[in-house]
Coordinates of C-alpha atoms in Angstrom, one line a residue:
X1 CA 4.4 -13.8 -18.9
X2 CA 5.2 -10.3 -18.1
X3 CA 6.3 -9.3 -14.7
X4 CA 4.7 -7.2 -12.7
X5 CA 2.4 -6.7 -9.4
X6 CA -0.2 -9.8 -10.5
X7 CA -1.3 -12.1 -13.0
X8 CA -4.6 -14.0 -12.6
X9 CA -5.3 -17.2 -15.0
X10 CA -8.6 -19.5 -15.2
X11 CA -6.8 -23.3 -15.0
X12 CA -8.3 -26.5 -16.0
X13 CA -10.7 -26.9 -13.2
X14 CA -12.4 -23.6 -13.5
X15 CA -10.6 -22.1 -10.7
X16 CA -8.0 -19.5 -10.7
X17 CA -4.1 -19.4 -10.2
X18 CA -2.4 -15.9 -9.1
X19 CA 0.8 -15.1 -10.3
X20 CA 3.5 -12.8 -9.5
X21 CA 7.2 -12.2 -11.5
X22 CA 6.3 -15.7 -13.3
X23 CA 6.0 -17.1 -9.9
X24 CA 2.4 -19.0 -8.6
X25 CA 2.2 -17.8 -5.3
X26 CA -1.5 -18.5 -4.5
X27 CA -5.0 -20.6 -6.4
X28 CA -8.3 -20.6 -5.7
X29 CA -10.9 -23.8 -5.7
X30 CA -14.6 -23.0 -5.8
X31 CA -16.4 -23.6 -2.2
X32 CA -19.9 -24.9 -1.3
X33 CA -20.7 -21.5 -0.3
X34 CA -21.1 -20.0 -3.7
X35 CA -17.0 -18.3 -3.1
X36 CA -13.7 -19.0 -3.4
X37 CA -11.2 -20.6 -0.7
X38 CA -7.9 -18.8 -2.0
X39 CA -4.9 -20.8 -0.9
X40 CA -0.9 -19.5 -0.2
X41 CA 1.9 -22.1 0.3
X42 CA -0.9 -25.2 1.0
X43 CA -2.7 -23.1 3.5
X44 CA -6.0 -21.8 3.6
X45 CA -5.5 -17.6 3.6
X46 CA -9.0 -16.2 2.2
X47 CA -12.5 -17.9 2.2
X48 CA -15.5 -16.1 0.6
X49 CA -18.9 -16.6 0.1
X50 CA -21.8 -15.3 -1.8
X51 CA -23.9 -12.9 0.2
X52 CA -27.8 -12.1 0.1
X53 CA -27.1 -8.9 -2.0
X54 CA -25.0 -10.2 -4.8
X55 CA -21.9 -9.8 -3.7
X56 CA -19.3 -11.6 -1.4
X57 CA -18.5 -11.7 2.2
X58 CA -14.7 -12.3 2.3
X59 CA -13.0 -13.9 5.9
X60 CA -9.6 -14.4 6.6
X61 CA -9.0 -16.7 9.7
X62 CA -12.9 -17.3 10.5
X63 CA -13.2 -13.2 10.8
X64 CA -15.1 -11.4 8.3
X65 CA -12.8 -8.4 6.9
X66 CA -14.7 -7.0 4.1
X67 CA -18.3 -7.6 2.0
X68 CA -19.1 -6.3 -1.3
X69 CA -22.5 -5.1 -2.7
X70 CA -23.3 -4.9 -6.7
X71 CA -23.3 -0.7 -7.9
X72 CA -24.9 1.0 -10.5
X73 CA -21.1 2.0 -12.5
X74 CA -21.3 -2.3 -13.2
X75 CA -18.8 -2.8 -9.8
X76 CA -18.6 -3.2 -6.7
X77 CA -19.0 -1.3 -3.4
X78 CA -16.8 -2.6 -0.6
X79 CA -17.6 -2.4 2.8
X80 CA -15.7 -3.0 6.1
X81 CA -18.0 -3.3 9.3
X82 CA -20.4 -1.3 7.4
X83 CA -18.4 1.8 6.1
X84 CA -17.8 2.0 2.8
X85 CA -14.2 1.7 2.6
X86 CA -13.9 2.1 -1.2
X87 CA -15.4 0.8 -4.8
X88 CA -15.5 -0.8 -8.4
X89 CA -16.1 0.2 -11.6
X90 CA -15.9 -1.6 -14.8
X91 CA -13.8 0.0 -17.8
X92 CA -13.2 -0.1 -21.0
X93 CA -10.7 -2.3 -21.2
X94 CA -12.8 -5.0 -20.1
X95 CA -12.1 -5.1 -16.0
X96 CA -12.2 -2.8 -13.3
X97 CA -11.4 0.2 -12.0
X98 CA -10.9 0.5 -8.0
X99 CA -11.1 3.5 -5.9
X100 CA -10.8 5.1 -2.2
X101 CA -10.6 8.2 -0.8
X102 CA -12.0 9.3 -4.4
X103 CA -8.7 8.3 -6.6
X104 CA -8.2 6.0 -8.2
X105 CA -5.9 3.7 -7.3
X106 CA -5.9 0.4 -9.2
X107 CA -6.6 -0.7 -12.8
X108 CA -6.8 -4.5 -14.6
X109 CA -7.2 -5.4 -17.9
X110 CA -9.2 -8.4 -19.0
X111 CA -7.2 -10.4 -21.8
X112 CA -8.1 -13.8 -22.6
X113 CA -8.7 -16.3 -19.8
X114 CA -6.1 -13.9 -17.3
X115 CA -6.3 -10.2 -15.8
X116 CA -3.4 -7.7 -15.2
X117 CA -3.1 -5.0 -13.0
X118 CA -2.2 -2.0 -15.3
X119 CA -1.7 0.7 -12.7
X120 CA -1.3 0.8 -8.5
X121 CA -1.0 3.1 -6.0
X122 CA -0.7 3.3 -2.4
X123 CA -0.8 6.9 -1.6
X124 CA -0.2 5.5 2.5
X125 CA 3.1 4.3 1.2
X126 CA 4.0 7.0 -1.2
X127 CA 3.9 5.1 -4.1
X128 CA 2.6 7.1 -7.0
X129 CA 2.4 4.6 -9.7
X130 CA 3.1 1.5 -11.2
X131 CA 2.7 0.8 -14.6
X132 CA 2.6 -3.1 -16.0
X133 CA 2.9 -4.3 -19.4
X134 CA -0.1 -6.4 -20.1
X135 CA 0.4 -10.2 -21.3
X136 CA -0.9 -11.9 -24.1
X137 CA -2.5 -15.6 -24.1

């Protein structure tokens, strides 16, 4: 595995386990609620669940910090407290494109049963770029 800012991989039970420098640093288990409880060190960190408009409502410590809607580019809108805070959009390469403030500023590939992110940036933090090899299954 190559290092970089994340690696996602399906495991056996059809959940996922995050990665970071070769490192696991968080999974996920599917949930009754049609989501994802996303775990970090043995503790609970993220719990989402499927929402009436196709998307996900997404809590951290019982507080809901963000939803997510279905959009016409074959993404996602994302919404905090009802303002659109930024958006998906499905590439080429087989996964997603996200954006705010109208840059882009992520990338993943799809490859197999894992995703990379290809390309970050934070322009708050003045990072202009970073650029990961992708991995190979």
């Amino acid at each position: 595995m190559n290092s970089g800012i994340f690696n996602v991989f399906d495991n056996i039970f059809g959940d996922h386990d995050v990665y970071s420098d070769g490192h696991q640093i968080s999974h996920s288990e599917k949930n009754i609620f049609g989501g994802e409880d996303i775990y970090s060190n043995g503790h609970k960190v993220i719990h989402t669940e499927a929402n009436s408009l196709g998307g996900k409502d997404i809590y951290t410590n019982g507080h809901q910090i963000v939803h997510t809607e279905p959009n016409i580019f074959g993404g996602d809108n994302i919404y905090n407290h009802g303002h659109l805070i930024s958006h998906t959009e499905s590439n080429i390469l087989g996964g997603n494109d996200l954006y705010a403030g109208g840059h882009m500023i992520a990338q993943t590939q799809q490859l197999g049963n894992g995703i990379s992110i290809l390309k970050y940036s934070d322009p708050l933090a003045h990072i202009d770029s970073y650029e990961m090899p992708s991995f190979h299954l």
